[in-house]
Amino acid sequence: QVQLAESGGGSVQAGGSLRLSCVGPGSTLRSCMGWFRQTPGKEREGVASIDSESPGRVRYADSVKGRFTISKDNTNTLYLELNNLRSEDTAVYYCAAKPGICWIPSLVESDYTHWGQGTQVTVSS
Protein backbone atom coordinates (compact mmCIF):
# COMPACT_ATOMS: atom_id res chain seq x y z
CA GLN A 1 0.00 0.00 0.00
CA VAL A 2 1.47 3.32 -1.07
CA GLN A 3 1.76 5.76 1.76
CA LEU A 4 1.28 9.43 1.15
CA ALA A 5 1.62 11.88 3.99
CA GLU A 6 0.44 15.49 4.06
CA SER A 7 1.64 18.23 6.38
CA GLY A 8 1.47 21.99 6.69
CA GLY A 9 -2.15 22.55 7.57
CA GLY A 10 -3.19 24.97 10.28
CA SER A 11 -5.34 27.90 11.23
CA VAL A 12 -4.95 31.28 9.55
CA GLN A 13 -6.94 34.44 9.13
CA ALA A 14 -8.59 35.33 5.85
CA GLY A 15 -6.03 36.71 3.44
CA GLY A 16 -3.27 34.61 4.92
CA SER A 17 -1.15 31.88 3.38
CA LEU A 18 -0.14 28.30 4.00
CA ARG A 19 2.01 25.76 2.22
CA LEU A 20 0.98 22.14 2.25
CA SER A 21 3.44 19.33 1.57
CA CYS A 22 2.96 15.73 0.55
CA VAL A 23 5.66 13.09 0.61
CA GLY A 24 5.58 9.58 -0.73
CA PRO A 25 7.60 6.95 -2.53
CA GLY A 26 9.42 8.23 -5.57
CA SER A 27 7.68 5.84 -7.93
CA THR A 28 4.29 7.14 -6.84
CA LEU A 29 5.23 10.75 -7.28
CA ARG A 30 6.16 10.09 -10.89
CA SER A 31 2.58 10.21 -12.06
CA CYS A 32 -0.46 12.43 -11.95
CA MET A 33 -0.62 14.02 -8.51
CA GLY A 34 -3.49 15.98 -7.11
CA TRP A 35 -4.74 17.97 -4.17
CA PHE A 36 -8.33 17.56 -3.05
CA ARG A 37 -10.33 18.99 -0.20
CA GLN A 38 -13.41 17.98 1.70
CA THR A 39 -15.74 19.61 4.19
CA PRO A 40 -18.27 17.73 6.34
CA GLY A 41 -21.31 16.62 4.40
CA LYS A 42 -19.79 17.41 1.01
CA GLU A 43 -18.02 15.37 -1.61
CA ARG A 44 -14.31 15.60 -2.07
CA GLU A 45 -13.42 18.41 -4.45
CA GLY A 46 -10.45 18.47 -6.81
CA VAL A 47 -8.36 21.59 -6.21
CA ALA A 48 -5.20 21.21 -8.28
CA SER A 49 -3.34 18.56 -10.20
CA ILE A 50 0.05 18.19 -11.84
CA ASP A 51 1.91 15.90 -14.19
CA SER A 52 4.91 15.01 -12.07
CA GLU A 53 7.00 14.18 -15.14
CA SER A 54 6.12 17.50 -16.80
CA PRO A 55 5.54 19.95 -13.95
CA GLY A 56 4.43 22.69 -16.29
CA ARG A 57 1.24 20.74 -16.97
CA VAL A 58 -1.14 21.71 -14.21
CA ARG A 59 -4.84 22.15 -13.70
CA TYR A 60 -6.77 24.16 -11.11
CA ALA A 61 -10.34 24.37 -9.97
CA ASP A 62 -11.88 27.71 -10.89
CA SER A 63 -12.41 28.50 -7.22
CA VAL A 64 -8.65 28.56 -6.53
CA LYS A 65 -7.14 29.84 -9.77
CA GLY A 66 -4.76 32.68 -9.15
CA ARG A 67 -4.59 31.91 -5.42
CA PHE A 68 -3.23 28.35 -5.15
CA THR A 69 -0.12 26.93 -6.78
CA ILE A 70 0.75 23.26 -7.13
CA SER A 71 4.36 22.23 -7.58
CA LYS A 72 6.75 19.36 -7.10
CA ASP A 73 10.44 19.37 -6.35
CA ASN A 74 13.08 16.74 -7.08
CA THR A 75 13.00 15.34 -3.55
CA ASN A 76 9.67 13.55 -4.07
CA THR A 77 7.69 16.25 -2.32
CA LEU A 78 4.47 17.70 -3.70
CA TYR A 79 3.40 21.16 -2.60
CA LEU A 80 0.29 23.28 -2.59
CA GLU A 81 0.82 26.96 -1.92
CA LEU A 82 -2.38 28.56 -0.61
CA ASN A 83 -2.52 32.36 -0.80
CA ASN A 84 -5.22 34.92 -0.15
CA LEU A 85 -7.15 32.33 1.81
CA ARG A 86 -10.88 32.67 2.31
CA SER A 87 -13.20 31.15 4.88
CA GLU A 88 -14.65 28.89 2.19
CA ASP A 89 -11.21 27.30 1.77
CA THR A 90 -11.62 25.70 5.18
CA ALA A 91 -11.44 21.93 4.65
CA VAL A 92 -9.37 18.82 5.09
CA TYR A 93 -6.85 18.75 2.26
CA TYR A 94 -5.66 15.46 0.77
CA CYS A 95 -2.94 14.63 -1.68
CA ALA A 96 -3.49 11.81 -4.13
CA ALA A 97 -1.63 9.85 -6.78
CA LYS A 98 -2.82 8.31 -10.01
CA PRO A 99 -0.45 5.56 -11.13
CA GLY A 100 0.69 5.22 -14.69
CA ILE A 101 1.26 7.79 -17.38
CA CYS A 102 -0.28 11.15 -16.66
CA TRP A 103 -2.06 11.85 -19.95
CA ILE A 104 -4.04 14.77 -18.53
CA PRO A 105 -3.82 16.23 -14.99
CA SER A 106 -7.16 15.30 -13.48
CA LEU A 107 -9.39 16.82 -10.81
CA VAL A 108 -11.66 13.77 -10.76
CA GLU A 109 -11.53 11.90 -7.47
CA SER A 110 -12.20 8.49 -9.00
CA ASP A 111 -9.10 8.77 -11.19
CA TYR A 112 -6.87 8.54 -8.12
CA THR A 113 -6.04 5.35 -6.29
CA HIS A 114 -3.62 6.43 -3.56
CA TRP A 115 -4.48 8.92 -0.85
CA GLY A 116 -2.97 10.51 2.20
CA GLN A 117 -4.70 10.93 5.54
CA GLY A 118 -5.38 14.63 5.09
CA THR A 119 -4.39 17.83 6.81
CA GLN A 120 -6.83 20.38 8.22
CA VAL A 121 -6.87 23.96 6.95
CA THR A 122 -9.02 26.42 8.88
CA VAL A 123 -9.49 29.99 7.70
CA SER A 124 -11.17 32.46 10.01
CA SER A 125 -12.73 35.68 8.80
mmCIF file of N, CA and C in Angstrom:
data_model
loop_
_atom_site.group_PDB
_atom_site.id
_atom_site.type_symbol
_atom_site.label_atom_id
_atom_site.label_comp_id
_atom_site.label_asym_id
_atom_site.label_seq_id
_atom_site.Cartn_x
_atom_site.Cartn_y
_atom_site.Cartn_z
ATOM 1 N N GLN A 1 0.846 -1.180 0.000
ATOM 2 C CA GLN A 1 0.000 0.000 0.000
ATOM 3 C C GLN A 1 0.887 1.237 0.000
ATOM 4 N N VAL A 2 0.677 2.099 -0.977
ATOM 5 C CA VAL A 2 1.469 3.321 -1.066
ATOM 6 C C VAL A 2 1.060 4.264 0.037
ATOM 7 N N GLN A 3 2.034 4.819 0.687
ATOM 8 C CA GLN A 3 1.764 5.757 1.761
ATOM 9 C C GLN A 3 2.084 7.169 1.305
ATOM 10 N N LEU A 4 1.092 8.014 1.375
ATOM 11 C CA LEU A 4 1.281 9.435 1.150
ATOM 12 C C LEU A 4 1.021 10.146 2.465
ATOM 13 N N ALA A 5 1.764 11.176 2.722
ATOM 14 C CA ALA A 5 1.616 11.883 3.992
ATOM 15 C C ALA A 5 1.626 13.384 3.765
ATOM 16 N N GLU A 6 0.547 14.043 4.175
ATOM 17 C CA GLU A 6 0.442 15.488 4.060
ATOM 18 C C GLU A 6 0.889 16.156 5.355
ATOM 19 N N SER A 7 1.319 17.402 5.221
ATOM 20 C CA SER A 7 1.638 18.230 6.375
ATOM 21 C C SER A 7 1.482 19.685 5.972
ATOM 22 N N GLY A 8 1.497 20.564 6.971
ATOM 23 C CA GLY A 8 1.474 21.991 6.686
ATOM 24 C C GLY A 8 0.149 22.675 6.930
ATOM 25 N N GLY A 9 -0.874 21.913 7.280
ATOM 26 C CA GLY A 9 -2.149 22.548 7.568
ATOM 27 C C GLY A 9 -2.089 23.375 8.837
ATOM 28 N N GLY A 10 -3.142 24.144 9.085
ATOM 29 C CA GLY A 10 -3.190 24.966 10.282
ATOM 30 C C GLY A 10 -4.332 25.938 10.227
ATOM 31 N N SER A 11 -4.301 26.885 11.145
ATOM 32 C CA SER A 11 -5.342 27.905 11.227
ATOM 33 C C SER A 11 -4.751 29.255 10.864
ATOM 34 N N VAL A 12 -5.409 29.950 9.969
ATOM 35 C CA VAL A 12 -4.953 31.277 9.553
ATOM 36 C C VAL A 12 -6.158 32.200 9.423
ATOM 37 N N GLN A 13 -5.884 33.478 9.383
ATOM 38 C CA GLN A 13 -6.942 34.438 9.129
ATOM 39 C C GLN A 13 -7.132 34.614 7.629
ATOM 40 N N ALA A 14 -8.298 35.067 7.258
ATOM 41 C CA ALA A 14 -8.585 35.332 5.853
ATOM 42 C C ALA A 14 -7.524 36.272 5.284
ATOM 43 N N GLY A 15 -7.092 35.948 4.078
ATOM 44 C CA GLY A 15 -6.030 36.714 3.439
ATOM 45 C C GLY A 15 -4.647 36.144 3.675
ATOM 46 N N GLY A 16 -4.551 35.203 4.588
ATOM 47 C CA GLY A 16 -3.270 34.609 4.920
ATOM 48 C C GLY A 16 -2.859 33.520 3.946
ATOM 49 N N SER A 17 -1.727 32.889 4.259
ATOM 50 C CA SER A 17 -1.149 31.882 3.377
ATOM 51 C C SER A 17 -0.707 30.657 4.163
ATOM 52 N N LEU A 18 -0.680 29.541 3.468
ATOM 53 C CA LEU A 18 -0.141 28.303 4.001
ATOM 54 C C LEU A 18 0.535 27.550 2.855
ATOM 55 N N ARG A 19 1.446 26.660 3.210
ATOM 56 C CA ARG A 19 2.010 25.759 2.217
ATOM 57 C C ARG A 19 1.866 24.336 2.710
ATOM 58 N N LEU A 20 1.170 23.544 1.937
ATOM 59 C CA LEU A 20 0.982 22.136 2.248
ATOM 60 C C LEU A 20 2.044 21.317 1.528
ATOM 61 N N SER A 21 2.471 20.241 2.167
ATOM 62 C CA SER A 21 3.444 19.334 1.573
ATOM 63 C C SER A 21 2.895 17.920 1.583
ATOM 64 N N CYS A 22 3.351 17.137 0.639
ATOM 65 C CA CYS A 22 2.958 15.728 0.553
ATOM 66 C C CYS A 22 4.187 14.931 0.150
ATOM 67 N N VAL A 23 4.519 13.941 0.928
ATOM 68 C CA VAL A 23 5.665 13.091 0.606
ATOM 69 C C VAL A 23 5.183 11.664 0.394
ATOM 70 N N GLY A 24 5.911 10.968 -0.431
ATOM 71 C CA GLY A 24 5.576 9.583 -0.726
ATOM 72 C C GLY A 24 6.710 8.934 -1.477
ATOM 73 N N PRO A 25 6.551 7.665 -1.791
ATOM 74 C CA PRO A 25 7.595 6.950 -2.533
ATOM 75 C C PRO A 25 7.838 7.597 -3.894
ATOM 76 N N GLY A 26 9.080 7.564 -4.325
ATOM 77 C CA GLY A 26 9.424 8.226 -5.572
ATOM 78 C C GLY A 26 8.649 7.716 -6.760
ATOM 79 N N SER A 27 8.402 6.410 -6.798
ATOM 80 C CA SER A 27 7.679 5.840 -7.932
ATOM 81 C C SER A 27 6.259 6.378 -8.010
ATOM 82 N N THR A 28 5.661 6.632 -6.870
ATOM 83 C CA THR A 28 4.292 7.141 -6.845
ATOM 84 C C THR A 28 4.236 8.584 -7.304
ATOM 85 N N LEU A 29 5.251 9.343 -6.923
ATOM 86 C CA LEU A 29 5.228 10.753 -7.276
ATOM 87 C C LEU A 29 5.631 10.985 -8.721
ATOM 88 N N ARG A 30 5.920 9.963 -9.460
ATOM 89 C CA ARG A 30 6.161 10.088 -10.888
ATOM 90 C C ARG A 30 4.898 9.689 -11.639
ATOM 91 N N SER A 31 3.861 10.509 -11.448
ATOM 92 C CA SER A 31 2.575 10.213 -12.064
ATOM 93 C C SER A 31 1.726 11.464 -11.953
ATOM 94 N N CYS A 32 0.453 11.335 -12.248
ATOM 95 C CA CYS A 32 -0.462 12.434 -11.953
ATOM 96 C C CYS A 32 -0.585 12.552 -10.430
ATOM 97 N N MET A 33 -0.434 13.753 -9.932
ATOM 98 C CA MET A 33 -0.619 14.019 -8.510
ATOM 99 C C MET A 33 -1.678 15.099 -8.372
ATOM 100 N N GLY A 34 -2.440 14.991 -7.292
ATOM 101 C CA GLY A 34 -3.487 15.983 -7.114
ATOM 102 C C GLY A 34 -3.682 16.368 -5.668
ATOM 103 N N TRP A 35 -4.277 17.520 -5.477
ATOM 104 C CA TRP A 35 -4.738 17.969 -4.169
ATOM 105 C C TRP A 35 -6.256 18.066 -4.214
ATOM 106 N N PHE A 36 -6.886 17.522 -3.194
ATOM 107 C CA PHE A 36 -8.327 17.556 -3.052
ATOM 108 C C PHE A 36 -8.662 18.117 -1.689
ATOM 109 N N ARG A 37 -9.900 18.522 -1.511
ATOM 110 C CA ARG A 37 -10.328 18.991 -0.197
ATOM 111 C C ARG A 37 -11.759 18.546 0.054
ATOM 112 N N GLN A 38 -12.078 18.457 1.322
ATOM 113 C CA GLN A 38 -13.410 17.979 1.702
ATOM 114 C C GLN A 38 -13.853 18.654 2.982
ATOM 115 N N THR A 39 -15.115 19.074 2.990
ATOM 116 C CA THR A 39 -15.739 19.606 4.191
ATOM 117 C C THR A 39 -16.859 18.649 4.593
ATOM 118 N N PRO A 40 -17.244 18.656 5.865
ATOM 119 C CA PRO A 40 -18.274 17.725 6.339
ATOM 120 C C PRO A 40 -19.555 17.817 5.525
ATOM 121 N N GLY A 41 -20.058 16.669 5.125
ATOM 122 C CA GLY A 41 -21.310 16.621 4.396
ATOM 123 C C GLY A 41 -21.197 16.880 2.910
ATOM 124 N N LYS A 42 -19.982 17.140 2.442
ATOM 125 C CA LYS A 42 -19.788 17.413 1.014
ATOM 126 C C LYS A 42 -18.843 16.395 0.403
ATOM 127 N N GLU A 43 -18.929 16.259 -0.909
ATOM 128 C CA GLU A 43 -18.021 15.365 -1.608
ATOM 129 C C GLU A 43 -16.633 16.000 -1.709
ATOM 130 N N ARG A 44 -15.663 15.111 -1.906
ATOM 131 C CA ARG A 44 -14.307 15.596 -2.072
ATOM 132 C C ARG A 44 -14.185 16.364 -3.392
ATOM 133 N N GLU A 45 -13.519 17.495 -3.306
ATOM 134 C CA GLU A 45 -13.417 18.406 -4.446
ATOM 135 C C GLU A 45 -11.975 18.476 -4.934
ATOM 136 N N GLY A 46 -11.781 18.321 -6.241
ATOM 137 C CA GLY A 46 -10.454 18.475 -6.808
ATOM 138 C C GLY A 46 -10.039 19.936 -6.817
ATOM 139 N N VAL A 47 -8.846 20.223 -6.333
ATOM 140 C CA VAL A 47 -8.357 21.593 -6.208
ATOM 141 C C VAL A 47 -7.287 21.892 -7.248
ATOM 142 N N ALA A 48 -6.314 20.999 -7.353
ATOM 143 C CA ALA A 48 -5.204 21.213 -8.279
ATOM 144 C C ALA A 48 -4.577 19.874 -8.618
ATOM 145 N N SER A 49 -4.017 19.786 -9.806
ATOM 146 C CA SER A 49 -3.337 18.558 -10.196
ATOM 147 C C SER A 49 -2.133 18.899 -11.066
ATOM 148 N N ILE A 50 -1.198 17.954 -11.131
ATOM 149 C CA ILE A 50 0.051 18.192 -11.844
ATOM 150 C C ILE A 50 0.556 16.897 -12.449
ATOM 151 N N ASP A 51 1.189 17.022 -13.605
ATOM 152 C CA ASP A 51 1.905 15.903 -14.192
ATOM 153 C C ASP A 51 3.305 15.931 -13.611
ATOM 154 N N SER A 52 3.625 14.985 -12.765
ATOM 155 C CA SER A 52 4.912 15.008 -12.072
ATOM 156 C C SER A 52 6.095 14.919 -13.023
ATOM 157 N N GLU A 53 5.904 14.308 -14.169
ATOM 158 C CA GLU A 53 6.999 14.185 -15.141
ATOM 159 C C GLU A 53 7.144 15.442 -15.991
ATOM 160 N N SER A 54 6.106 16.230 -16.074
ATOM 161 C CA SER A 54 6.123 17.504 -16.802
ATOM 162 C C SER A 54 5.441 18.546 -15.933
ATOM 163 N N PRO A 55 6.159 19.096 -14.964
ATOM 164 C CA PRO A 55 5.538 19.949 -13.946
ATOM 165 C C PRO A 55 4.876 21.205 -14.483
ATOM 166 N N GLY A 56 5.125 21.538 -15.733
ATOM 167 C CA GLY A 56 4.432 22.690 -16.292
ATOM 168 C C GLY A 56 2.989 22.404 -16.625
ATOM 169 N N ARG A 57 2.615 21.140 -16.670
ATOM 170 C CA ARG A 57 1.237 20.743 -16.971
ATOM 171 C C ARG A 57 0.476 20.657 -15.666
ATOM 172 N N VAL A 58 -0.366 21.637 -15.451
ATOM 173 C CA VAL A 58 -1.140 21.711 -14.215
ATOM 174 C C VAL A 58 -2.584 22.043 -14.551
ATOM 175 N N ARG A 59 -3.424 21.813 -13.552
ATOM 176 C CA ARG A 59 -4.841 22.154 -13.695
ATOM 177 C C ARG A 59 -5.342 22.602 -12.337
ATOM 178 N N TYR A 60 -6.219 23.611 -12.344
ATOM 179 C CA TYR A 60 -6.775 24.156 -11.113
ATOM 180 C C TYR A 60 -8.296 24.229 -11.198
ATOM 181 N N ALA A 61 -8.915 24.070 -10.056
ATOM 182 C CA ALA A 61 -10.340 24.374 -9.971
ATOM 183 C C ALA A 61 -10.526 25.882 -10.101
ATOM 184 N N ASP A 62 -11.629 26.278 -10.695
ATOM 185 C CA ASP A 62 -11.879 27.714 -10.889
ATOM 186 C C ASP A 62 -11.858 28.475 -9.571
ATOM 187 N N SER A 63 -12.288 27.828 -8.513
ATOM 188 C CA SER A 63 -12.408 28.504 -7.222
ATOM 189 C C SER A 63 -11.057 28.883 -6.622
ATOM 190 N N VAL A 64 -9.973 28.284 -7.126
ATOM 191 C CA VAL A 64 -8.655 28.556 -6.526
ATOM 192 C C VAL A 64 -7.663 29.146 -7.522
ATOM 193 N N LYS A 65 -8.058 29.284 -8.765
ATOM 194 C CA LYS A 65 -7.144 29.839 -9.771
ATOM 195 C C LYS A 65 -6.655 31.208 -9.360
ATOM 196 N N GLY A 66 -5.357 31.408 -9.511
ATOM 197 C CA GLY A 66 -4.762 32.684 -9.149
ATOM 198 C C GLY A 66 -4.419 32.817 -7.676
ATOM 199 N N ARG A 67 -4.867 31.858 -6.864
ATOM 200 C CA ARG A 67 -4.586 31.915 -5.423
ATOM 201 C C ARG A 67 -3.752 30.726 -4.952
ATOM 202 N N PHE A 68 -3.954 29.565 -5.547
ATOM 203 C CA PHE A 68 -3.232 28.350 -5.152
ATOM 204 C C PHE A 68 -2.246 27.977 -6.250
ATOM 205 N N THR A 69 -1.122 27.390 -5.829
ATOM 206 C CA THR A 69 -0.118 26.933 -6.783
ATOM 207 C C THR A 69 0.348 25.539 -6.400
ATOM 208 N N ILE A 70 0.275 24.618 -7.342
ATOM 209 C CA ILE A 70 0.755 23.257 -7.127
ATOM 210 C C ILE A 70 2.144 23.143 -7.743
ATOM 211 N N SER A 71 3.020 22.425 -7.063
ATOM 212 C CA SER A 71 4.365 22.229 -7.584
ATOM 213 C C SER A 71 4.961 20.965 -6.986
ATOM 214 N N LYS A 72 6.047 20.552 -7.592
ATOM 215 C CA LYS A 72 6.751 19.364 -7.099
ATOM 216 C C LYS A 72 8.239 19.613 -7.241
ATOM 217 N N ASP A 73 8.995 19.217 -6.235
ATOM 218 C CA ASP A 73 10.444 19.371 -6.351
ATOM 219 C C ASP A 73 11.074 18.021 -6.657
ATOM 220 N N ASN A 74 12.398 17.985 -6.707
ATOM 221 C CA ASN A 74 13.078 16.744 -7.075
ATOM 222 C C ASN A 74 13.442 15.890 -5.872
ATOM 223 N N THR A 75 12.803 16.188 -4.726
ATOM 224 C CA THR A 75 12.998 15.340 -3.546
ATOM 225 C C THR A 75 11.740 14.557 -3.233
ATOM 226 N N ASN A 76 10.908 14.314 -4.243
ATOM 227 C CA ASN A 76 9.666 13.551 -4.065
ATOM 228 C C ASN A 76 8.706 14.206 -3.103
ATOM 229 N N THR A 77 8.641 15.510 -3.142
ATOM 230 C CA THR A 77 7.690 16.253 -2.322
ATOM 231 C C THR A 77 6.769 17.069 -3.225
ATOM 232 N N LEU A 78 5.488 16.933 -2.980
ATOM 233 C CA LEU A 78 4.474 17.704 -3.702
ATOM 234 C C LEU A 78 4.020 18.835 -2.796
ATOM 235 N N TYR A 79 3.798 19.998 -3.374
ATOM 236 C CA TYR A 79 3.401 21.162 -2.598
ATOM 237 C C TYR A 79 2.086 21.738 -3.114
ATOM 238 N N LEU A 80 1.403 22.424 -2.203
ATOM 239 C CA LEU A 80 0.287 23.275 -2.589
ATOM 240 C C LEU A 80 0.431 24.566 -1.803
ATOM 241 N N GLU A 81 0.708 25.635 -2.531
ATOM 242 C CA GLU A 81 0.824 26.961 -1.920
ATOM 243 C C GLU A 81 -0.570 27.588 -1.933
ATOM 244 N N LEU A 82 -1.047 27.976 -0.752
ATOM 245 C CA LEU A 82 -2.376 28.564 -0.613
ATOM 246 C C LEU A 82 -2.220 30.019 -0.218
ATOM 247 N N ASN A 83 -2.617 30.924 -1.071
ATOM 248 C CA ASN A 83 -2.523 32.357 -0.800
ATOM 249 C C ASN A 83 -3.901 33.002 -0.821
ATOM 250 N N ASN A 84 -3.969 34.177 -0.194
ATOM 251 C CA ASN A 84 -5.225 34.921 -0.147
ATOM 252 C C ASN A 84 -6.377 34.007 0.272
ATOM 253 N N LEU A 85 -6.167 33.309 1.370
ATOM 254 C CA LEU A 85 -7.151 32.325 1.810
ATOM 255 C C LEU A 85 -8.466 32.976 2.223
ATOM 256 N N ARG A 86 -9.539 32.233 1.979
ATOM 257 C CA ARG A 86 -10.884 32.667 2.307
ATOM 258 C C ARG A 86 -11.509 31.656 3.259
ATOM 259 N N SER A 87 -12.553 32.064 3.936
ATOM 260 C CA SER A 87 -13.200 31.155 4.879
ATOM 261 C C SER A 87 -13.724 29.907 4.169
ATOM 262 N N GLU A 88 -14.130 30.049 2.925
ATOM 263 C CA GLU A 88 -14.652 28.892 2.190
ATOM 264 C C GLU A 88 -13.569 27.906 1.774
ATOM 265 N N ASP A 89 -12.306 28.244 2.019
ATOM 266 C CA ASP A 89 -11.214 27.298 1.767
ATOM 267 C C ASP A 89 -11.016 26.336 2.932
ATOM 268 N N THR A 90 -11.723 26.589 4.023
ATOM 269 C CA THR A 90 -11.624 25.699 5.178
ATOM 270 C C THR A 90 -12.058 24.294 4.801
ATOM 271 N N ALA A 91 -11.180 23.316 5.033
ATOM 272 C CA ALA A 91 -11.442 21.929 4.648
ATOM 273 C C ALA A 91 -10.288 21.058 5.106
ATOM 274 N N VAL A 92 -10.486 19.759 4.989
ATOM 275 C CA VAL A 92 -9.373 18.821 5.094
ATOM 276 C C VAL A 92 -8.808 18.648 3.688
ATOM 277 N N TYR A 93 -7.517 18.827 3.557
ATOM 278 C CA TYR A 93 -6.849 18.748 2.261
ATOM 279 C C TYR A 93 -6.103 17.422 2.159
ATOM 280 N N TYR A 94 -6.280 16.757 1.020
ATOM 281 C CA TYR A 94 -5.665 15.459 0.768
ATOM 282 C C TYR A 94 -4.791 15.527 -0.477
ATOM 283 N N CYS A 95 -3.670 14.833 -0.438
ATOM 284 C CA CYS A 95 -2.940 14.629 -1.678
ATOM 285 C C CYS A 95 -3.257 13.235 -2.193
ATOM 286 N N ALA A 96 -3.120 13.068 -3.494
ATOM 287 C CA ALA A 96 -3.491 11.808 -4.128
ATOM 288 C C ALA A 96 -2.586 11.545 -5.317
ATOM 289 N N ALA A 97 -2.460 10.258 -5.650
ATOM 290 C CA ALA A 97 -1.626 9.847 -6.780
ATOM 291 C C ALA A 97 -2.425 8.946 -7.702
ATOM 292 N N LYS A 98 -2.168 9.125 -8.981
ATOM 293 C CA LYS A 98 -2.820 8.313 -10.013
ATOM 294 C C LYS A 98 -1.712 7.585 -10.760
ATOM 295 N N PRO A 99 -1.560 6.295 -10.517
ATOM 296 C CA PRO A 99 -0.452 5.562 -11.131
ATOM 297 C C PRO A 99 -0.518 5.571 -12.654
ATOM 298 N N GLY A 100 0.639 5.314 -13.252
ATOM 299 C CA GLY A 100 0.694 5.217 -14.693
ATOM 300 C C GLY A 100 1.025 6.552 -15.326
ATOM 301 N N ILE A 101 0.938 6.575 -16.644
ATOM 302 C CA ILE A 101 1.259 7.793 -17.380
ATOM 303 C C ILE A 101 0.187 8.843 -17.111
ATOM 304 N N CYS A 102 0.650 10.053 -16.910
ATOM 305 C CA CYS A 102 -0.280 11.148 -16.656
ATOM 306 C C CYS A 102 -0.632 11.794 -17.995
ATOM 307 N N TRP A 103 -1.672 11.291 -18.644
ATOM 308 C CA TRP A 103 -2.060 11.854 -19.947
ATOM 309 C C TRP A 103 -2.592 13.273 -19.784
ATOM 310 N N ILE A 104 -3.454 13.453 -18.805
ATOM 311 C CA ILE A 104 -4.040 14.770 -18.531
ATOM 312 C C ILE A 104 -4.160 14.922 -17.025
ATOM 313 N N PRO A 105 -3.602 15.995 -16.428
ATOM 314 C CA PRO A 105 -3.819 16.227 -14.987
ATOM 315 C C PRO A 105 -5.312 16.279 -14.690
ATOM 316 N N SER A 106 -5.739 15.487 -13.730
ATOM 317 C CA SER A 106 -7.161 15.304 -13.483
ATOM 318 C C SER A 106 -7.579 15.851 -12.128
ATOM 319 N N LEU A 107 -8.792 16.381 -12.075
ATOM 320 C CA LEU A 107 -9.389 16.820 -10.814
ATOM 321 C C LEU A 107 -10.538 15.902 -10.409
ATOM 322 N N VAL A 108 -10.600 14.729 -11.027
ATOM 323 C CA VAL A 108 -11.664 13.771 -10.759
ATOM 324 C C VAL A 108 -11.211 12.786 -9.689
ATOM 325 N N GLU A 109 -11.928 12.731 -8.612
ATOM 326 C CA GLU A 109 -11.533 11.899 -7.472
ATOM 327 C C GLU A 109 -11.350 10.440 -7.868
ATOM 328 N N SER A 110 -12.237 9.907 -8.666
ATOM 329 C CA SER A 110 -12.205 8.488 -8.997
ATOM 330 C C SER A 110 -11.011 8.099 -9.869
ATOM 331 N N ASP A 111 -10.303 9.070 -10.407
ATOM 332 C CA ASP A 111 -9.099 8.775 -11.189
ATOM 333 C C ASP A 111 -7.925 8.399 -10.305
ATOM 334 N N TYR A 112 -8.008 8.719 -9.026
ATOM 335 C CA TYR A 112 -6.873 8.544 -8.121
ATOM 336 C C TYR A 112 -7.070 7.318 -7.240
ATOM 337 N N THR A 113 -5.957 6.605 -7.035
ATOM 338 C CA THR A 113 -6.043 5.354 -6.287
ATOM 339 C C THR A 113 -5.292 5.389 -4.962
ATOM 340 N N HIS A 114 -4.407 6.358 -4.789
ATOM 341 C CA HIS A 114 -3.624 6.426 -3.555
ATOM 342 C C HIS A 114 -3.856 7.771 -2.886
ATOM 343 N N TRP A 115 -4.090 7.725 -1.576
ATOM 344 C CA TRP A 115 -4.483 8.917 -0.845
ATOM 345 C C TRP A 115 -3.709 9.031 0.461
ATOM 346 N N GLY A 116 -3.500 10.263 0.872
ATOM 347 C CA GLY A 116 -2.969 10.507 2.197
ATOM 348 C C GLY A 116 -4.092 10.602 3.210
ATOM 349 N N GLN A 117 -3.727 10.871 4.447
ATOM 350 C CA GLN A 117 -4.704 10.928 5.544
ATOM 351 C C GLN A 117 -5.366 12.294 5.663
ATOM 352 N N GLY A 118 -4.785 13.297 5.056
ATOM 353 C CA GLY A 118 -5.383 14.626 5.085
ATOM 354 C C GLY A 118 -4.759 15.533 6.125
ATOM 355 N N THR A 119 -4.839 16.827 5.868
ATOM 356 C CA THR A 119 -4.386 17.834 6.812
ATOM 357 C C THR A 119 -5.418 18.947 6.848
ATOM 358 N N GLN A 120 -5.756 19.411 8.049
ATOM 359 C CA GLN A 120 -6.828 20.383 8.225
ATOM 360 C C GLN A 120 -6.324 21.799 7.953
ATOM 361 N N VAL A 121 -7.096 22.525 7.160
ATOM 362 C CA VAL A 121 -6.868 23.955 6.947
ATOM 363 C C VAL A 121 -8.110 24.689 7.420
ATOM 364 N N THR A 122 -7.909 25.633 8.338
ATOM 365 C CA THR A 122 -9.015 26.416 8.880
ATOM 366 C C THR A 122 -8.725 27.894 8.661
ATOM 367 N N VAL A 123 -9.648 28.567 7.999
ATOM 368 C CA VAL A 123 -9.494 29.986 7.703
ATOM 369 C C VAL A 123 -10.591 30.748 8.422
ATOM 370 N N SER A 124 -10.204 31.671 9.265
ATOM 371 C CA SER A 124 -11.171 32.456 10.015
ATOM 372 C C SER A 124 -11.282 33.854 9.407
ATOM 373 N N SER A 125 -12.503 34.349 9.414
ATOM 374 C CA SER A 125 -12.725 35.678 8.805
ATOM 375 C C SER A 125 -12.712 36.765 9.851
#
